[in-house]
């Protein structure tokens, strides 16, 4: 998803369990409404996670490219204070992504684990909450978040940056971080019944493309309290949380 890493804020729009009916619906079905049915099947299958649940799915793949520009390299020390941005470059980088819902809140949590050569695994953490309509906010460290508009385009799930915020005492204060980092674009696009591609870019109005990564993934292990919500998988491969 949006390019944030390492630690997450503890804030959440939903702080108490939703009504039973709403709790049975995937979080992104609430975000997308009827457009949920326009997603490619492989995308729906790894976004089945419901708010206030113990749902989990892991996807595994390879990042064909993880790249940042010379200008972006100057921004990385600042960005890492907030847990933002993958600080390394690489090609054919193995990765697994753990998607988790939690029984005590309505947010969706990501743990993206990059395996760069000759480096320890790099964990790129964030959590996302529904902000009404087809908008979400993805949070990193210290309550900093990115507003994203979510759409379905030719079966793909697409996220477009709508600006940064700082959640301070339950108030979302706009931040002009886009002046430094540019605008984000993220897509997850179906390839076939078991695979999807992913692409992320950060593009600055003056300096052009600052960051990008792209790769392909295969569905892995999933867990759901309701068997019909998850696709059939080999539960012996479910990783420890």
CSV table of C-alpha atoms in Angstrom, one decimal, residues 5 71-85 87 140-142 144 164 175-182 211:
chain,number,residue,atom,x,y,z
A,5,UNK,CA,7.0,1.7,7.4
A,71,UNK,CA,16.9,13.5,-4.6
A,72,UNK,CA,14.8,11.1,-2.6
A,73,UNK,CA,17.9,9.7,-0.9
A,74,UNK,CA,18.3,13.1,0.8
A,75,UNK,CA,14.8,12.8,2.2
A,76,UNK,CA,15.1,9.3,3.7
A,77,UNK,CA,16.7,10.3,7.1
A,78,UNK,CA,13.8,12.8,7.7
A,79,UNK,CA,11.2,10.2,6.5
A,80,UNK,CA,12.5,7.5,8.7
A,81,UNK,CA,11.8,9.5,11.8
A,82,UNK,CA,8.1,9.0,11.0
A,83,UNK,CA,8.6,5.4,9.9
A,84,UNK,CA,8.1,6.3,6.2
A,85,UNK,CA,9.7,4.9,3.1
A,87,UNK,CA,15.3,3.1,2.6
A,140,UNK,CA,2.4,5.4,10.4
A,141,UNK,CA,4.4,6.6,13.4
A,142,UNK,CA,3.3,9.5,15.6
A,144,UNK,CA,1.0,10.8,10.7
A,164,UNK,CA,-1.2,14.0,4.6
A,175,UNK,CA,0.4,18.5,6.8
A,176,UNK,CA,2.2,19.9,3.7
A,177,UNK,CA,4.4,16.8,3.3
A,178,UNK,CA,3.4,16.4,-0.3
A,179,UNK,CA,5.6,19.4,-1.0
A,180,UNK,CA,8.6,17.2,-0.1
A,181,UNK,CA,7.4,13.7,-1.0
A,182,UNK,CA,5.1,14.3,-4.0
A,211,UNK,CA,10.2,6.4,-5.2
